[in-house]
Coordinates of C-alpha atoms in Angstrom, one line a residue:
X1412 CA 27.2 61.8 11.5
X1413 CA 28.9 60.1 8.3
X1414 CA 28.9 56.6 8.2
X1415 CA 31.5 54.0 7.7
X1416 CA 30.4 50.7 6.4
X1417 CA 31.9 47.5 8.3
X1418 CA 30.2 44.0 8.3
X1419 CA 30.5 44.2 12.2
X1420 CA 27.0 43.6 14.3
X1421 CA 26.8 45.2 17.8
X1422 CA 24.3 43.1 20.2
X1423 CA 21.5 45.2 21.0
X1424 CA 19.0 43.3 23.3
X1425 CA 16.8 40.4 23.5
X1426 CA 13.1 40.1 22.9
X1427 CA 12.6 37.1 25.5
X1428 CA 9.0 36.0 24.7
X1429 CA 9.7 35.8 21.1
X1430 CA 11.4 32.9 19.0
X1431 CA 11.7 34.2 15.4
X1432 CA 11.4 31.3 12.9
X1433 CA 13.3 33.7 9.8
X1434 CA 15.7 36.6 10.5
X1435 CA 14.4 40.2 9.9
X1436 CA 17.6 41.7 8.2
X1437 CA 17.4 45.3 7.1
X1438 CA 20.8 47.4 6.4
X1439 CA 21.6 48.2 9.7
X1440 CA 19.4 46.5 12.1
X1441 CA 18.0 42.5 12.4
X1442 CA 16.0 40.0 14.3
X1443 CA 18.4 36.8 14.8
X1444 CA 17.8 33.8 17.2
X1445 CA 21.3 32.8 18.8
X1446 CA 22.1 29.9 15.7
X1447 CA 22.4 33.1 13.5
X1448 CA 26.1 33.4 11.9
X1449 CA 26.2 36.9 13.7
X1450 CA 24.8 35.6 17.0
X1451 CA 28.0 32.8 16.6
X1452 CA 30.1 35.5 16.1
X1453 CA 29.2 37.6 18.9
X1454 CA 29.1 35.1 21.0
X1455 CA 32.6 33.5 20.6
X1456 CA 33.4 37.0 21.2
X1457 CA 32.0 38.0 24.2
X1458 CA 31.2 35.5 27.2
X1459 CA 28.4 37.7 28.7
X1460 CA 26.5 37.5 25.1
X1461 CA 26.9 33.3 25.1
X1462 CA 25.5 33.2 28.5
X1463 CA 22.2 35.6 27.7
X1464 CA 21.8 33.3 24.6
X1465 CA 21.3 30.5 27.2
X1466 CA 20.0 31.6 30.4
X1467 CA 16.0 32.1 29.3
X1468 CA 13.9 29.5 30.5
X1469 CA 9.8 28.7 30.0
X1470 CA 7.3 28.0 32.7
X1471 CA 8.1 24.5 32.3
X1472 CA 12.2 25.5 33.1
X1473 CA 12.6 24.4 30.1
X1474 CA 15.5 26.4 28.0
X1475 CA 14.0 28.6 25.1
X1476 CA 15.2 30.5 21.9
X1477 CA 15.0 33.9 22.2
X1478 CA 15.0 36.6 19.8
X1479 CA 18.1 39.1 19.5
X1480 CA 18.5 42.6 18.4
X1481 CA 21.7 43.3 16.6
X1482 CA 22.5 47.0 15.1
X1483 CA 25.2 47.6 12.7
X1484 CA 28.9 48.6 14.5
X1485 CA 28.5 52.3 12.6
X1486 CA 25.3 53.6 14.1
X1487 CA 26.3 53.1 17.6
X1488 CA 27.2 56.6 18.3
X1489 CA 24.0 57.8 17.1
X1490 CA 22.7 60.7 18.8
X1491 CA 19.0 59.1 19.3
X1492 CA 20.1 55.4 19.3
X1493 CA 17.7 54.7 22.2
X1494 CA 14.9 55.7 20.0
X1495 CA 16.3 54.1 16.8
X1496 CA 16.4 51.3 18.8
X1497 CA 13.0 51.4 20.1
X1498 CA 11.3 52.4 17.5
X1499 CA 12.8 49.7 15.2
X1500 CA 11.4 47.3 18.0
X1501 CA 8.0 49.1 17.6
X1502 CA 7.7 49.1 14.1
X1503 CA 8.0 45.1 13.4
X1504 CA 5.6 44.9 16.5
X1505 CA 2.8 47.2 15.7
X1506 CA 2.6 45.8 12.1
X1507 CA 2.4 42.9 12.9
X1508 CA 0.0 42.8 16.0
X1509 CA -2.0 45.2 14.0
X1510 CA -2.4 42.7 11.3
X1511 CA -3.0 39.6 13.9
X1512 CA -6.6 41.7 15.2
X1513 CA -8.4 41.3 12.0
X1514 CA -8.5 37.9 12.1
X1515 CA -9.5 37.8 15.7
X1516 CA -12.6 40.1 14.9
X1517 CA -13.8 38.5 12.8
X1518 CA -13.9 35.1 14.3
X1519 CA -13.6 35.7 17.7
X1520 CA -10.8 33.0 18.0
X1521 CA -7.4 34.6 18.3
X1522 CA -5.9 31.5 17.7
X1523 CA -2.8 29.8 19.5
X1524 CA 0.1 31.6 17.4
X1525 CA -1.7 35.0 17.7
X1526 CA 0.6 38.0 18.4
X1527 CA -2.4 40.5 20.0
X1528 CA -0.2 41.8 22.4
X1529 CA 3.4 43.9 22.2
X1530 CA 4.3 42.3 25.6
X1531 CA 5.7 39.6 23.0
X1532 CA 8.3 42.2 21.8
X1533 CA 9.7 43.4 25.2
X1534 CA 13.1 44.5 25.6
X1535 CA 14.8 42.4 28.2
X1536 CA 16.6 45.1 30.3
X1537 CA 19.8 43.5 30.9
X1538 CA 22.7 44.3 28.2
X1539 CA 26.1 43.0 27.7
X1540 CA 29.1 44.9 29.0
X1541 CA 32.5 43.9 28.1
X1542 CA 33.5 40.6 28.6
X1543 CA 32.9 40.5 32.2
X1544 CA 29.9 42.9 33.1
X1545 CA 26.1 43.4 32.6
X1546 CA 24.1 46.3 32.5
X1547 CA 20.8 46.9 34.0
X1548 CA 18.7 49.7 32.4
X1549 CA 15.3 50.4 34.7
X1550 CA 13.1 52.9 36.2
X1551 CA 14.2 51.5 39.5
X1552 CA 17.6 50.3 38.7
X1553 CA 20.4 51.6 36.8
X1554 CA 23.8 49.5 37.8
X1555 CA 26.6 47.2 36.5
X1556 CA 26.7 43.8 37.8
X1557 CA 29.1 40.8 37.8
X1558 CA 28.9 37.9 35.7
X1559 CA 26.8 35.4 37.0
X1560 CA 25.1 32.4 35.8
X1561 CA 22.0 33.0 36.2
X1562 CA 18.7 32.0 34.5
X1563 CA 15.8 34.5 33.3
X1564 CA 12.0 33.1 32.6
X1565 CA 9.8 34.6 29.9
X1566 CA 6.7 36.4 30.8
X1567 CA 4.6 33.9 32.6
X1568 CA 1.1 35.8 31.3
X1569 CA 1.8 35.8 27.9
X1570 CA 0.4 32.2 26.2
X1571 CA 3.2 30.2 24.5
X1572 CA 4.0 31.0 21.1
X1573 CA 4.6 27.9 18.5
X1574 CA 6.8 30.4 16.5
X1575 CA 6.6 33.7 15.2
X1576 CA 7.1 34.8 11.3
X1577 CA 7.9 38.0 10.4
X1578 CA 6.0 39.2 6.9
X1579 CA 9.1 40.6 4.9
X1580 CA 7.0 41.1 1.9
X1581 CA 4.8 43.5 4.0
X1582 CA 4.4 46.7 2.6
X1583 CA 3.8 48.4 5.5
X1584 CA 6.3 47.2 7.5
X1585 CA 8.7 48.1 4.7
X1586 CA 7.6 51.6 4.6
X1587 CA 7.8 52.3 8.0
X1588 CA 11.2 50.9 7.7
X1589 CA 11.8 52.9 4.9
X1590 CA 11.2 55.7 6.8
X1591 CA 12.9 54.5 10.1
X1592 CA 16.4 54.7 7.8
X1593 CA 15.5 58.4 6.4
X1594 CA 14.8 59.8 10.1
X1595 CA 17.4 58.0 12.2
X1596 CA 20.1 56.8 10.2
X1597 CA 20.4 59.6 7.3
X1598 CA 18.9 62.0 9.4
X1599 CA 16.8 63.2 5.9
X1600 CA 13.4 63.8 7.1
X1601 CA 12.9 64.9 10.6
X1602 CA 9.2 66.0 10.6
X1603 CA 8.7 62.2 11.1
X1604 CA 8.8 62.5 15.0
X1605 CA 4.8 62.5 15.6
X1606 CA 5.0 58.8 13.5
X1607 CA 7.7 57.4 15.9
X1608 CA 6.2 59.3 18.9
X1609 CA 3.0 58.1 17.7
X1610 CA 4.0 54.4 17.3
X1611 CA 6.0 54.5 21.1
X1612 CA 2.4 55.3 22.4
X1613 CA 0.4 52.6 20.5
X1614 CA 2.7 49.9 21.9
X1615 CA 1.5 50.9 25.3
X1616 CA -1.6 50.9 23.8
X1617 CA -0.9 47.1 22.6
X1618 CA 0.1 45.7 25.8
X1619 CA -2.1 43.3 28.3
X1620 CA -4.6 44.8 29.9
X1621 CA -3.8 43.2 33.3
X1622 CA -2.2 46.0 35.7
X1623 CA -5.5 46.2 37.9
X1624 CA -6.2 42.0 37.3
X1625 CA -8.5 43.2 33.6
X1626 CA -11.0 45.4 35.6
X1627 CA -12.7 47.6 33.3
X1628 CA -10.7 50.3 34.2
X1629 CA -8.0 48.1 32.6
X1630 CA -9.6 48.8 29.4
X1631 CA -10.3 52.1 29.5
X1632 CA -7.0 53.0 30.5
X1633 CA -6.3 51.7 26.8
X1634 CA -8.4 54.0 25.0
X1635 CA -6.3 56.8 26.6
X1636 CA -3.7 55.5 25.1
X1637 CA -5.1 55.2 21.4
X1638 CA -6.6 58.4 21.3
X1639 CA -3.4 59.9 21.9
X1640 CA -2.0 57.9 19.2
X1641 CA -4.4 59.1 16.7
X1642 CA -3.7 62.8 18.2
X1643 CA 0.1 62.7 17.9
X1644 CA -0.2 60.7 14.4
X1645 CA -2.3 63.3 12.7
X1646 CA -1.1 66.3 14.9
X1647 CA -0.2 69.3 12.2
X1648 CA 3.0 69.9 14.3
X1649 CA 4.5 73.2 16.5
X1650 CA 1.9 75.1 18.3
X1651 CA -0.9 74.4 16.1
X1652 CA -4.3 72.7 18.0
X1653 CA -5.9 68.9 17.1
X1654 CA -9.2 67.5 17.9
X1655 CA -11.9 65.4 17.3
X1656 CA -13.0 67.1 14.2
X1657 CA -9.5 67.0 12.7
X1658 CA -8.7 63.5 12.6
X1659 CA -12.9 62.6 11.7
X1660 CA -12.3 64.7 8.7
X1661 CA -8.7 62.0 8.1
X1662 CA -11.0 59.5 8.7
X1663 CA -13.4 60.3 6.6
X1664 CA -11.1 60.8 3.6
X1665 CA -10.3 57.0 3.3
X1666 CA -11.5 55.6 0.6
X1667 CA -12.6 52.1 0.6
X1668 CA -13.8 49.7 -2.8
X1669 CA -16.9 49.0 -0.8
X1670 CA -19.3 51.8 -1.5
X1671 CA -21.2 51.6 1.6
X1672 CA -18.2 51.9 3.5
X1673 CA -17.3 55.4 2.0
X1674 CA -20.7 56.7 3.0
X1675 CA -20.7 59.3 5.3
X1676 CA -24.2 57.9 7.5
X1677 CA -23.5 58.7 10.4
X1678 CA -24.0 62.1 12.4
X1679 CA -21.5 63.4 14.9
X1680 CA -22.7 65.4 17.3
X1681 CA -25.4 66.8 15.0
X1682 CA -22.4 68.8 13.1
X1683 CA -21.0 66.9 11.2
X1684 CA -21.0 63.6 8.9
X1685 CA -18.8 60.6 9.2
X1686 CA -18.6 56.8 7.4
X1687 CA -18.2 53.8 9.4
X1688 CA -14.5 54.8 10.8
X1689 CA -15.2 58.2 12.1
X1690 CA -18.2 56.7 14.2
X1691 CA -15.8 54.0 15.7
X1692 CA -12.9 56.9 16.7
X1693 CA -16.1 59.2 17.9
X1694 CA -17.0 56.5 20.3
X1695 CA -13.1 55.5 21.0
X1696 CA -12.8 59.7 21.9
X1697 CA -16.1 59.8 23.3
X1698 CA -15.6 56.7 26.2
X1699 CA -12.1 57.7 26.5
X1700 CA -13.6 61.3 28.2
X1701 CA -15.8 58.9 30.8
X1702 CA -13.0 56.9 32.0
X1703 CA -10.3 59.1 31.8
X1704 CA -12.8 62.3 33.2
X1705 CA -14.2 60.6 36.3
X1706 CA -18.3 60.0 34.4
X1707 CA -20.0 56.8 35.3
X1708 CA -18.9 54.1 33.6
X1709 CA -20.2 50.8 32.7
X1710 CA -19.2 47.4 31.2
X1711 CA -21.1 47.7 28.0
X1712 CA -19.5 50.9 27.4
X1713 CA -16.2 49.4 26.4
X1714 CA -18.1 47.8 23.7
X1715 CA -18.9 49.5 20.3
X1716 CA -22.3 50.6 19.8
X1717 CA -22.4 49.4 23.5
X1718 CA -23.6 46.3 22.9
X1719 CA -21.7 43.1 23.2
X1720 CA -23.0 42.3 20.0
X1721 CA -20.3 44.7 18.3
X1722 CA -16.2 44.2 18.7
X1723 CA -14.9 45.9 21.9
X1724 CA -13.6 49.3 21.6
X1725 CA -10.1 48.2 22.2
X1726 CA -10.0 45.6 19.8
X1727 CA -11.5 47.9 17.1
X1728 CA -8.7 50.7 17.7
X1729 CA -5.9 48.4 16.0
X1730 CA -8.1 48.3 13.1
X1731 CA -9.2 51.8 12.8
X1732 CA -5.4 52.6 13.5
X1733 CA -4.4 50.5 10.7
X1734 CA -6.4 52.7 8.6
X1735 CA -4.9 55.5 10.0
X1736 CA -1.7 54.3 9.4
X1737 CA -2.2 53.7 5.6
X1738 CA -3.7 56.7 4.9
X1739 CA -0.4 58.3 7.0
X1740 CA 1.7 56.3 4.6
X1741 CA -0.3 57.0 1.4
X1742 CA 0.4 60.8 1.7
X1743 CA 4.1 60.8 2.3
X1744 CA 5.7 62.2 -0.6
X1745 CA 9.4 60.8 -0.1
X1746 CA 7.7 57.4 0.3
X1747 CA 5.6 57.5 -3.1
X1748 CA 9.1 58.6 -4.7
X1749 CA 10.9 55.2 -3.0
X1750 CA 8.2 53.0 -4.1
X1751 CA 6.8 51.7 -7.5
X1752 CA 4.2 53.3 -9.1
X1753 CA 1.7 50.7 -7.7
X1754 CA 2.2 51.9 -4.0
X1755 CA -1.2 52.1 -3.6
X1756 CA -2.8 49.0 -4.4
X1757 CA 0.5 47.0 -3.0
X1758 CA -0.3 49.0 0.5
X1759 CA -3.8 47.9 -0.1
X1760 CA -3.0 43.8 -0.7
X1761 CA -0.2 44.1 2.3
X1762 CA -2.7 43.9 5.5
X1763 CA -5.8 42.2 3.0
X1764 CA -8.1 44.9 3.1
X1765 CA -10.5 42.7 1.4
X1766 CA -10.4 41.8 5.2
X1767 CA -10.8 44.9 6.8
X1768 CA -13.2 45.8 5.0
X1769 CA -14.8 42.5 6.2
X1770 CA -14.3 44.2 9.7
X1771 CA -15.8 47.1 8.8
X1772 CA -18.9 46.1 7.1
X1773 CA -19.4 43.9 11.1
X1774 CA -19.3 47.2 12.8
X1775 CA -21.7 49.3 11.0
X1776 CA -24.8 50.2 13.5
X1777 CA -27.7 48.5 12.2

């Protein structure tokens, strides 16, 4: 598909439980809220757009700010829009709640404007039609419906965010953007898949573990999830096999500037040798099998180490797929071409590895 550049913006969808404080503009895709020159635009335009830039409420029925999704008018007839569009969504979100965790392990206080969870970035499933029509876009419903003034409230679990920033100086966000535009838009590069299919699962990964009211089973549902992540991430492609092994040996190959955390200490399965990160994704894989294979499972287990004196395993898979994700990032040819010459060490300042190192140096076994 060639495309023709026009200044027009196509509304997209809106991320109800967010209120952006700055606009995330990239080339073809942004993050508004409705005072946006676009948003005005689309909005004079389009009646069912001014109403869905009005009708979300709080728990308080107080009116709210929403954040909206607005694609340029020349990628609409993408082939994979849906997934350009969701994977755009995923991208801001997984960098950034990836970010928000190392904080949170290390002082146990999440903090009121912390964005731990991708509920936050939600697509709200209704989308404008025309002038006159919505559309509704789920599992169980797929229909056009009248206009109506109605009034839609924001996730009622989720705690209130003050505001939410978006790190544009984020190197890793920017790469993965980077990327995004090669794969979907220029259609340059299409062995990306496993990232995007990768980054799809870690967002269910990220979400609130509150299906079965946070049992345990909540939890361990979870690290289903991330192992998968790690699996499709670092998955050679076509019919070739990945396991345990393969992504310890990734693992492994991370270098860190704290010595001790580069020191392979740890014996898996009396095979092999691992540093600090391999033992965490052993113990991700290994309590994974127990809830996912039917074994007797207990509280402490969803701990590392088990022992409530370590991190919980799910709170330790965003960091060790943070790590994963860099060294992803750091072996991609077409982005070391893109980027400066200091790629590295701007990759390395972007999440404040200083910090996760921090992280680290909490988990080793002692």
């Amino acid at each position: 598909m060639k495309l023709r550049k026009n200044n027009k913006w196509n509304f997209v969808s809106v991320l109800p439980n967010l209120s952006i404080k700055e606009p995330l503009i990239t080339e073809y895709a942004c993050l508004v809220d409705k005072n946006d020159e676009k948003m005005k635009l689309l909005c004079s335009e389009a009646e069912t757009v001014n109403e869905l830039s009005n009708c979300f409420i709080d728990q308080r029925v107080k009116t709210v700010n929403p954040t909206f999704v607005l694609f340029r008018d020349e990628i609409s007839g993408l082939d994979e829009l849906h997934n350009c569009i969701v994977s755009f969504r995923n991208i801001v979100a997984i960098s950034t709640i990836l970010r928000e965790w190392i904080p949170n392990i290390l002082s146990g206080d999440s903090g009121i404007d912390s964005v731990l969870y991708s509920d936050y970035f939600d697509l709200f499933p209704l989308s404008s039609y025309g002038d006159k029509y919505y559309t509704i876009s789920t599992p169980a419903s797929n229909s056009l419906v009248g206009n109506a003034k109605v009034k839609y409230q924001r996730n009622y679990v989720l705690p209130k965010l003050n505001f939410f920033h978006i790190d544009t100086n984020d190197e890793i966000l920017n790469s993965l953007l980077k990327l995004w535009n090669e794969h979907f838009i220029k259609r340059r590069n299409n062995k990306r898949v496993s990232l995007f299919r990768s980054l799809q699962i870690v967002y269910s990964a990220c979400k609130m573990p509150v299906d079965n009211f946070s049992t345990i089973y909540d939890y361990g549902m979870k690290l289903g999830f991330w192992v998968s992540a790690f699996e499709v991430l670092f998955h050679p492609g076509k019919n070739n096999y990945i396991g345990y092994r393969d992504i310890l040996k990734k693992l492994s190959e991370v270098k860190f500037k704290l010595s001790i955390l580069n020191r392979k200490m740890y014996k898996i399965d009396n095979l092999l040798k691992s540093n600090v990160v391999g033992k965490a994704y052993k113990e991700i894989y290994d309590n994974r099998n127990a809830f996912f294979h039917g074994n007797t499972v207990k509280f402490n287990d969803l701990n590392l180490h088990k022992s409530d004196k370590y991190p919980s395993l799910t709170a330790i898979a965003h960091i060790i797929f943070l790590i994963s994700l860099y060294s992803y990032l750091m072996e991609d040819d077409s982005l070391i071409r893109l980027n400066n010459m200091d790629f590295t060490n701007s990759l390395y300042s972007a999440h404040n590895y200083f910090l996760i190192e921090e992280v680290l140096k909490k988990i080793i076994y002692k």
